[in-house]
Amino acid sequence: MKENNKRMPQFPEPFWRGTADLPSFPKLSEDLETEVAIVGGGITGITAAYLLAKEGVKVVLLEAGVILNGTTGHTTAKATAQHSIIYDELINHFGEEKAKLYYQANHNALQYMKDLIKNNNIDCDYSEEDAYIYTNSGSKLQQLMDEFKAYEKLGIAGEYVSKIPIPVEAKAAIIMKDQMQFHPLRYLKHLVEEITRLGGQIYEHTTAVDMEEGNRPVITTRDDHRVACQQMIIASHTPFYDLKGFYFSRMYWSRSYAMAIQTEKEFPGGMFINAETPSRSMRSAHYNGEKVIIFGGDSHDTGKKENTHSYYEAIVDFAEKNFGVKSIPYRWSAQDPITLDKVPFVGKYSSSTDNIFVATGYRKWGMTNGTNAAMMLADRIVGRDNPYAEMFEPQRFHADPDVLQFISFNAGVAKDLIKGKLDRPTADPDSLGKDEGAAVTVDGKRAGAYRDKDGVLHLVDTTCTHMGCELNWNTDERSWDCPCHGSRFSYKGDVMEGPAELPLKKLSEE
Ligand SMILES: Cc1cc2nc3c(=O)[nH]c(=O)nc-3n(C[C@H](O)[C@H](O)[C@H](O)COP(=O)(O)OP(=O)(O)OC[C@H]3O[C@@H](n4cnc5c(N)ncnc54)[C@H](O)[C@@H]3O)c2cc1C
């Protein structure tokens, strides 16, 4: 393990960003008017902008950083309607008809992506693959069997097998046929080029910080420019404006880890995820003319673990044991929000806003869910009926199991809030070496300290600017993460991920 560890890249960088050449766009420097304004340049925002531009709609897309560097740039990009074990649960909670709608929506989105790639010869390392959920745990066999019965009820093309074609121990697996793997950024690059060719405008380094509702909603940017529109899509992963939707209290954020590894053993194909924890996911991709396996796994709630490096080590151990590790060109991590009933929120932002839409909560299955969301919202904006609108409606409310989950989730948030406030760390800033960070006590108060590689100490107030929870240090990403609602801040205090909008208070910088 120690030997492999040495071969790990020192800093995280996602494989997709390192192997795609994306265009860049200017910062917004004036006020604008448009038909549709979209906030967020991930798979949801880009696909929605593409679909609308193709229909002749005037679109403006605002991106806080650079496009495709949010979760879409940090995914593992299996495009499949096999979203781990879910269909048996959906049948139990929503009934067979709605469970089928969830499947069809994702299956259609997958088909749309496949057709787009084939019809336009998009060069995106695309291949059709069977998707497997496997288990090596006796206690998961019944669950897997129930999931397979759900496939049969819903008419999903699948198979229950006792062997998988990779050298990983498994007692059984279920297969969903003809899914796909691809390079998400090379695929989305084609859509970006089409948006601009069709007259759509994209602005990078342009953060939406506020919004006025009304007949013509107006977005205000951090630089005080105003974008007035007829309809708006909030595709900022976690909704940037949350005064009415309370999405932060209806979702939780889960981080996972991914690595691109060149292995001794050849990967025969297929896309795999296990049913037990820790989760292990595998697919292949091409890197410098050779195959790498993209491993993923090891989820935990954002902000609840400090030594995040250990998750990478666990993935390397798994890769070494089953495939042999030659080299590790890339490693990265990211988070995705999960709704309490596991179905994304796609539709009207709040019951009183008819021209502002939201799409979020993909539960780490955003390739098809994000594409489906864009298709649904484009239909809505141009006035076409969409058969899935009700299933994904953000204002839906199901007493079972939402209420219990809502209470236990928000009780957990309250516990984290109080625990953080009582915490008086024993560390002090002087004890930190280079590239080390920790919660420390300064003048009797909790603070966040990081000493960078040049020895400069960065001290911030660790009170989250969203709702006041205390942030925890993430050793590997060198970030301050919120255990309550998933916001993340750089060691300098800048917002990396919402729902927080304001930076942390700086206490000093030597
Ligand atoms: C480790 C990991 C592995 C995954 N693997 C898979 C997989 O194999 N298959 C699959 O289907 N799904 C997978 N997912 C899920 C999938 O990657 C995500 O659900 C999806 O990429 C989310 O897309 P998005 O467009 O909603 O968000 P993002 O890609 O995060 O895009 C949102 C954008 O909005 C911008 N933004 C935020 N706030 C503002 C603001 N105020 N103003 C302007 N811009 C703003 C951000 O900078 C960002 O670029 C995975 C997720 C993780 C975490």
Short mmCIF file of C-alpha atoms and ligand atoms in Angstrom, two decimals, residues 39-45 62-66 68-79 206-208 235-237 240 254 256-257 334-336 359 362 364-368, ligand 1:
data_model
loop_
_atom_site.label_atom_id
_atom_site.label_comp_id
_atom_site.label_asym_id
_atom_site.label_seq_id
_atom_site.Cartn_x
_atom_site.Cartn_y
_atom_site.Cartn_z
CA VAL A 39 -27.24 29.69 -14.03
CA GLY A 40 -24.63 26.92 -14.04
CA GLY A 41 -22.43 25.37 -16.74
CA GLY A 42 -22.59 21.68 -15.84
CA ILE A 43 -24.32 18.91 -17.81
CA THR A 44 -27.74 20.31 -16.86
CA GLY A 45 -27.14 23.94 -17.80
CA LEU A 62 -23.77 32.31 -16.46
CA GLU A 63 -21.02 30.23 -14.86
CA ALA A 64 -19.35 31.20 -11.59
CA GLY A 65 -16.01 29.58 -12.44
CA VAL A 66 -15.21 27.92 -15.75
CA LEU A 68 -17.71 21.93 -16.79
CA ASN A 69 -15.49 22.14 -13.76
CA GLY A 70 -18.22 21.46 -11.19
CA THR A 71 -19.43 17.94 -10.44
CA THR A 72 -19.77 17.23 -14.18
CA GLY A 73 -16.01 17.67 -14.48
CA HIS A 74 -15.50 15.35 -11.50
CA THR A 75 -17.89 12.53 -12.33
CA THR A 76 -17.16 8.92 -13.31
CA ALA A 77 -19.51 9.33 -16.31
CA LYS A 78 -21.36 6.05 -16.52
CA ALA A 79 -24.47 6.97 -18.45
CA THR A 206 -19.78 35.38 -13.52
CA THR A 207 -21.47 34.42 -10.24
CA ALA A 208 -25.20 34.86 -9.79
CA ALA A 235 -28.76 24.62 -12.79
CA SER A 236 -26.14 25.57 -10.20
CA HIS A 237 -26.02 22.04 -8.69
CA PHE A 240 -27.86 29.45 -5.66
CA SER A 254 -22.47 12.95 -0.26
CA SER A 256 -17.05 10.21 -3.17
CA TYR A 257 -13.62 9.52 -4.58
CA ALA A 334 -16.66 15.49 -5.63
CA GLN A 335 -20.10 15.60 -4.09
CA ASP A 336 -23.68 15.36 -5.24
CA ALA A 359 -32.89 20.94 -11.44
CA TYR A 362 -29.25 13.55 -8.89
CA LYS A 364 -24.60 10.65 -8.21
CA TRP A 365 -26.54 9.61 -11.31
CA GLY A 366 -26.55 12.93 -13.09
CA MET A 367 -25.46 11.90 -16.60
CA THR A 368 -28.95 10.68 -17.51
C1 LIG B 1 -17.62 11.21 -7.49
C2 LIG B 1 -18.85 11.26 -8.34
C3 LIG B 1 -19.02 10.31 -9.35
C4 LIG B 1 -20.16 10.37 -10.16
N1 LIG B 1 -20.31 9.42 -11.12
C5 LIG B 1 -21.44 9.43 -11.89
C6 LIG B 1 -21.65 8.45 -12.89
O1 LIG B 1 -20.83 7.54 -13.10
N2 LIG B 1 -22.78 8.52 -13.61
C7 LIG B 1 -23.72 9.47 -13.42
O2 LIG B 1 -24.77 9.47 -14.08
N3 LIG B 1 -23.53 10.45 -12.49
C8 LIG B 1 -22.42 10.45 -11.74
N4 LIG B 1 -22.23 11.41 -10.79
C9 LIG B 1 -23.21 12.50 -10.68
C10 LIG B 1 -23.04 13.57 -11.76
O3 LIG B 1 -21.68 13.78 -12.04
C11 LIG B 1 -23.69 14.88 -11.26
O4 LIG B 1 -24.99 14.60 -10.79
C12 LIG B 1 -23.80 15.90 -12.36
O5 LIG B 1 -22.56 16.09 -12.98
C13 LIG B 1 -24.33 17.23 -11.81
O6 LIG B 1 -24.45 18.13 -12.88
P1 LIG B 1 -25.00 19.59 -12.66
O7 LIG B 1 -25.07 20.22 -13.99
O8 LIG B 1 -26.25 19.54 -11.84
O9 LIG B 1 -23.94 20.29 -11.70
P2 LIG B 1 -22.41 20.81 -11.95
O10 LIG B 1 -21.71 19.98 -12.95
O11 LIG B 1 -21.84 20.91 -10.60
O12 LIG B 1 -22.66 22.22 -12.57
C14 LIG B 1 -23.15 23.31 -11.82
C15 LIG B 1 -22.36 24.54 -12.21
O13 LIG B 1 -22.97 25.68 -11.61
C16 LIG B 1 -21.97 26.59 -11.26
N5 LIG B 1 -22.50 27.51 -10.24
C17 LIG B 1 -22.77 27.23 -8.94
N6 LIG B 1 -23.24 28.33 -8.32
C18 LIG B 1 -23.28 29.31 -9.27
C19 LIG B 1 -23.67 30.68 -9.22
N7 LIG B 1 -24.13 31.24 -8.10
N8 LIG B 1 -23.56 31.41 -10.35
C20 LIG B 1 -23.10 30.85 -11.52
N9 LIG B 1 -22.73 29.56 -11.59
C21 LIG B 1 -22.82 28.79 -10.49
C22 LIG B 1 -20.84 25.71 -10.75
O14 LIG B 1 -19.60 26.40 -10.80
C23 LIG B 1 -20.92 24.53 -11.71
O15 LIG B 1 -20.05 24.68 -12.82
C24 LIG B 1 -21.13 11.38 -9.96
C25 LIG B 1 -20.97 12.31 -8.94
C26 LIG B 1 -19.85 12.25 -8.12
C27 LIG B 1 -19.73 13.24 -7.02
#
